[in-house]
Coordinates of C-alpha atoms in Angstrom, one line a residue:
M103 CA -53.9 -10.3 -4.2
S104 CA -53.6 -11.1 -0.9
S105 CA -50.0 -12.0 -0.9
S106 CA -49.6 -8.7 -2.0
H107 CA -51.1 -7.0 1.1
S108 CA -49.8 -9.5 3.8
R109 CA -46.1 -8.3 2.0
E110 CA -47.6 -4.7 2.5
R111 CA -48.6 -5.4 5.7
W112 CA -44.8 -6.8 7.0
L113 CA -43.0 -4.4 5.0
L114 CA -44.6 -1.3 6.9
P115 CA -43.1 -2.4 10.3
L116 CA -39.5 -2.6 9.3
A117 CA -40.0 0.7 7.3
L118 CA -41.1 2.0 10.6
F119 CA -38.1 0.5 12.3
V120 CA -35.9 1.3 9.7
L121 CA -36.8 5.2 9.6
S122 CA -36.5 4.9 14.4
V123 CA -33.1 4.4 14.0
T124 CA -31.7 6.3 11.3
W125 CA -34.0 9.0 12.8
G126 CA -32.6 8.0 16.4
Y127 CA -29.2 7.7 15.4
T128 CA -29.2 11.0 14.1
W129 CA -29.6 12.7 17.3
V130 CA -26.9 11.8 18.3
L131 CA -24.8 13.4 15.0
A132 CA -26.7 16.5 15.7
K133 CA -25.1 16.3 18.8
Q134 CA -21.9 15.8 17.7
A135 CA -22.7 18.0 13.8
L136 CA -23.1 21.0 16.5
T137 CA -19.4 21.1 17.6
Y138 CA -18.3 21.6 14.3
A139 CA -21.4 24.1 12.1
P140 CA -23.8 26.5 14.4
P141 CA -26.9 25.3 14.4
F142 CA -29.4 27.7 11.7
A143 CA -26.7 26.9 9.3
F144 CA -26.2 23.7 9.8
A145 CA -30.2 23.4 9.5
A146 CA -29.8 25.2 6.5
E147 CA -27.1 23.2 5.4
R148 CA -28.9 19.7 5.8
C149 CA -31.8 20.6 4.4
V150 CA -30.3 22.1 1.1
V151 CA -28.4 19.1 0.5
G152 CA -31.5 16.5 0.8
A153 CA -33.1 18.8 -1.4
L154 CA -30.7 18.2 -3.8
A155 CA -30.2 14.7 -3.1
L156 CA -34.3 14.3 -3.2
L157 CA -33.8 15.8 -6.9
L158 CA -31.5 13.3 -8.3
A159 CA -33.6 10.8 -6.9
V160 CA -36.4 12.3 -9.3
K161 CA -34.3 12.4 -11.7
L162 CA -32.7 8.8 -11.5
K163 CA -36.8 7.5 -10.9
G164 CA -37.6 9.7 -13.8
K165 CA -41.1 11.0 -11.5
P166 CA -42.4 14.0 -12.7
L167 CA -41.0 17.3 -10.5
K168 CA -44.2 19.8 -11.7
L169 CA -45.5 21.0 -8.5
Q170 CA -49.0 19.5 -8.4
A171 CA -50.2 20.7 -5.7
P172 CA -48.7 24.5 -4.7
G173 CA -50.7 25.9 -2.0
P174 CA -50.5 22.7 0.3
T175 CA -47.6 22.0 -0.5
L176 CA -46.1 25.3 0.3
A177 CA -48.4 24.9 3.9
I178 CA -46.1 21.6 4.6
G179 CA -42.7 22.3 3.4
L180 CA -43.3 26.1 5.9
A181 CA -44.6 23.6 9.0
Q182 CA -42.9 20.4 8.8
V183 CA -39.3 21.1 7.2
T184 CA -38.8 25.5 8.2
G185 CA -41.0 25.4 11.3
F186 CA -39.4 22.3 12.9
M187 CA -36.3 22.8 11.9
L188 CA -36.1 26.0 13.0
F189 CA -38.0 25.5 16.4
Q190 CA -36.0 22.4 17.2
T191 CA -32.5 24.6 16.4
W192 CA -33.1 27.3 18.5
A193 CA -34.6 25.1 21.2
L194 CA -31.0 23.2 21.2
V195 CA -29.2 26.3 21.3
E196 CA -31.5 27.8 24.1
G197 CA -31.9 25.1 26.4
G198 CA -28.7 22.8 25.2
P199 CA -29.1 19.3 23.8
G200 CA -30.8 17.6 26.5
K201 CA -34.4 16.6 27.2
T202 CA -35.6 20.2 26.1
A203 CA -35.1 19.3 22.7
V204 CA -36.0 15.9 23.1
L205 CA -39.8 17.8 23.5
I206 CA -40.2 17.3 20.2
F207 CA -41.0 13.7 20.5
T208 CA -45.0 14.9 22.1
M209 CA -45.8 15.4 18.4
P210 CA -47.6 12.5 18.9
I211 CA -50.0 13.9 21.5
W212 CA -50.6 16.8 19.2
T213 CA -51.3 14.7 16.1
L214 CA -53.7 12.6 17.6
L215 CA -55.6 16.1 18.7
I216 CA -55.7 17.0 15.6
A217 CA -55.9 14.4 13.4
W218 CA -58.9 14.1 15.6
P219 CA -61.2 16.8 14.1
V220 CA -59.3 17.7 11.3
L221 CA -59.2 14.1 9.3
G222 CA -61.9 12.3 11.5
E223 CA -59.7 9.4 12.7
R224 CA -60.1 8.2 15.7
I225 CA -58.7 5.5 17.9
R226 CA -60.4 2.7 18.9
G227 CA -60.6 -0.6 21.0
K228 CA -57.6 -2.0 21.6
Q229 CA -55.7 0.7 19.6
W230 CA -55.9 2.6 22.8
L231 CA -53.8 0.7 25.0
A232 CA -51.6 0.8 22.8
A233 CA -51.5 4.2 23.0
L234 CA -51.2 4.9 26.4
S235 CA -48.6 2.4 26.4
T236 CA -46.3 4.2 24.3
L237 CA -47.2 7.7 25.5
T238 CA -46.1 6.3 29.3
G239 CA -43.2 5.5 28.2
L240 CA -42.3 8.7 26.3
L241 CA -43.1 10.8 29.8
L242 CA -41.1 8.6 31.5
I243 CA -38.1 8.9 29.2
I244 CA -38.7 12.7 29.2
E245 CA -40.0 13.0 32.9
P246 CA -41.8 16.5 32.2
W247 CA -41.2 17.2 35.7
N248 CA -37.7 17.1 36.0
M249 CA -36.9 19.4 33.9
H250 CA -34.0 22.4 35.2
T251 CA -34.3 24.8 31.9
S252 CA -36.5 27.5 30.8
L253 CA -39.6 28.0 29.9
F254 CA -39.2 29.5 26.7
S255 CA -36.8 26.3 25.8
K256 CA -39.6 24.1 26.7
F257 CA -41.8 26.4 24.7
L258 CA -39.2 25.9 21.8
G259 CA -39.0 22.0 21.9
V260 CA -42.9 21.6 22.6
M261 CA -43.8 24.5 19.1
A262 CA -41.1 22.3 17.0
A263 CA -43.5 18.9 17.9
L264 CA -46.1 20.7 17.0
C265 CA -44.9 22.3 14.2
W266 CA -45.0 18.5 12.5
A267 CA -48.0 17.6 13.8
I268 CA -49.2 20.1 11.4
G269 CA -47.2 18.9 9.3
T270 CA -48.4 15.5 9.1
V271 CA -52.2 16.1 9.3
L272 CA -51.5 18.5 6.1
V273 CA -49.9 15.6 4.0
K274 CA -52.7 13.4 4.9
R275 CA -55.4 16.3 4.3
L276 CA -53.7 16.4 0.5
R277 CA -53.6 12.8 -0.5
S278 CA -57.1 12.3 0.8
R279 CA -58.4 15.1 -2.1
Q280 CA -55.5 14.8 -4.4
K281 CA -53.5 12.0 -5.7
V282 CA -49.9 13.3 -5.8
D283 CA -46.9 12.1 -6.2
L284 CA -45.2 11.1 -2.9
L285 CA -41.8 11.5 -4.2
S286 CA -42.2 15.0 -6.1
L287 CA -44.3 16.0 -2.7
T288 CA -41.2 15.2 -0.6
T289 CA -38.6 16.9 -2.8
W290 CA -41.1 20.3 -3.2
Q291 CA -41.7 20.1 0.1
M292 CA -37.9 20.5 1.0
L293 CA -37.2 22.9 -1.3
L294 CA -39.4 25.4 -0.4
G295 CA -39.0 24.6 3.1
S296 CA -35.5 25.4 3.0
V297 CA -35.4 28.8 1.3
P298 CA -36.6 30.1 4.9
L299 CA -33.8 28.2 6.5
V300 CA -31.2 30.0 4.1
L301 CA -32.2 33.4 4.8
L302 CA -32.1 32.7 8.9
A303 CA -28.7 31.6 8.6
L304 CA -27.7 34.6 6.1
V305 CA -29.1 37.2 9.0
I306 CA -28.4 35.8 12.2
P307 CA -25.0 36.9 12.8
E308 CA -23.5 32.9 13.7
R309 CA -19.6 31.4 13.2
A310 CA -18.5 29.9 10.1
T311 CA -18.6 26.1 9.1
D312 CA -16.0 24.1 9.8
W313 CA -15.9 22.1 7.0
S314 CA -13.5 19.6 8.1
A315 CA -14.1 16.0 6.6
A316 CA -15.9 15.1 9.9
Y317 CA -18.2 17.1 9.0
V318 CA -19.0 16.8 5.7
G319 CA -19.4 12.9 6.8
I320 CA -21.7 14.0 9.0
L321 CA -23.9 16.1 6.7
A322 CA -23.5 14.0 3.7
F323 CA -25.3 10.9 6.1
M324 CA -27.5 13.6 8.0
S325 CA -28.9 15.1 4.6
V326 CA -29.5 12.5 2.0
I327 CA -29.8 9.3 4.7
S328 CA -31.9 11.2 7.3
T329 CA -33.3 13.9 6.1
A330 CA -33.9 12.9 1.9
M331 CA -34.7 9.3 2.4
G332 CA -36.0 9.7 6.0
W333 CA -38.4 11.7 5.0
W334 CA -39.5 10.4 2.0
L335 CA -40.0 7.3 3.8
W336 CA -42.4 9.1 6.3
I337 CA -44.2 9.8 3.7
I338 CA -44.5 6.8 2.3
I339 CA -45.7 5.1 5.3
L340 CA -48.3 7.9 6.3
D341 CA -49.6 7.6 2.7
R342 CA -50.3 4.5 4.8
V343 CA -51.8 4.8 8.2
P344 CA -53.6 6.7 10.1
A345 CA -51.6 10.2 11.3
W346 CA -52.1 9.2 15.2
E347 CA -50.4 5.6 14.3
A348 CA -47.6 6.6 12.2
S349 CA -46.9 9.0 14.7
L350 CA -46.9 6.8 17.5
S351 CA -45.0 4.0 15.3
V352 CA -42.0 6.4 15.6
L353 CA -41.5 6.5 18.8
G354 CA -39.0 4.6 18.6
T355 CA -36.5 6.9 17.6
P356 CA -36.2 8.8 20.9
V357 CA -35.4 4.6 22.6
V358 CA -32.4 5.0 20.0
A359 CA -31.2 8.1 20.6
I360 CA -30.8 7.0 24.4
I361 CA -29.4 3.9 24.1
S362 CA -27.1 5.2 21.2
S363 CA -26.6 8.4 23.5
R364 CA -25.7 6.3 26.7
V365 CA -23.6 3.4 24.6
M366 CA -21.2 6.1 23.2
M367 CA -20.9 8.6 26.2
G368 CA -20.7 5.1 28.1
E369 CA -23.3 6.3 30.4
E370 CA -26.0 4.1 32.6
F371 CA -29.4 4.0 32.3
K372 CA -31.7 5.5 34.9
L373 CA -34.3 2.9 35.9
S374 CA -37.6 5.4 34.3
E375 CA -35.7 5.3 31.2
M376 CA -35.5 1.3 31.0
T377 CA -39.2 1.0 32.1
G378 CA -40.0 3.9 29.6
I379 CA -38.4 1.9 26.9
L380 CA -39.9 -1.2 27.9
L381 CA -43.4 0.6 27.6
I382 CA -42.8 1.6 24.4
G383 CA -41.6 -1.3 23.4
C384 CA -44.9 -3.0 24.3
G385 CA -47.3 -0.1 22.7
L386 CA -45.4 -0.6 19.3
A387 CA -45.9 -4.3 19.8
L388 CA -49.5 -4.2 20.6
L389 CA -49.6 -1.6 17.3
T390 CA -48.2 -4.3 15.2
L391 CA -50.5 -6.8 16.7
V392 CA -53.7 -4.9 16.2
G393 CA -52.9 -3.7 12.8
W394 CA -52.2 -7.9 11.6
A395 CA -55.4 -8.7 13.1
A396 CA -57.6 -6.4 11.2
S397 CA -55.7 -7.2 7.7
R398 CA -56.1 -11.0 8.6
R399 CA -59.8 -10.2 9.2
S400 CA -60.5 -8.0 6.0
Q401 CA -58.7 -11.1 4.3
N402 CA -61.2 -13.2 5.6
K403 CA -64.2 -12.0 4.9

């Protein structure tokens, strides 16, 4: 029993690492995808293909496809799929693929603020040091004091972060009240959340998608790996740790995004970025260490 619990504890950081690397590199691919497809069509295509991939996974694993909690699942889909994708894409259109859109990574702050009163999740002891280190590193990477874009585009980036945080808290609340299959939940939230995105893509006038081999390859990776697998992995992680801890833990995503972007574009790293990356790394390491110590104490009781 204890070996199983220990293995579970170490699989969690590994899952978070995989998710951060995948989502971080996705940020770079998203910039490339927008050269082939208009923003809202790309968001819809990504989510629809992701939903189809999840449906296939449900079928292959023999999981129940029945919609177990219609109301809460619809709310999660509208917040974490429709709202997040809509505002993220809109932010890219209004502010470009720069630091305005990176404001979506403020989602740990909003998750902290919402999870405290709604879920009763509180940060205690050394967890505060980890939170302070990661959030300070995030601010140094985003540099909100050094943004030269419109207030509206910044607002859109923050709204994307807020939608993600709301969806995160809704998933935690649903799981605390009702037992639902995680793969089926991920599939239904993707299916329900994709519908408004498809309608928007049909209504908003945009250029046609260039269905080249390069775009099909990017779309396949982003839909199946980043969206379908990534969202499923995120809900599994969220089911095992507090919402605020899960949100802080994926702050490796902007780190990977910046490193990938700088290496691919041959750009130099700024001192503030390097300091931010270091602080986030220290915070995540401390968060893992505190969790490991707590796990050891519970086993020894």
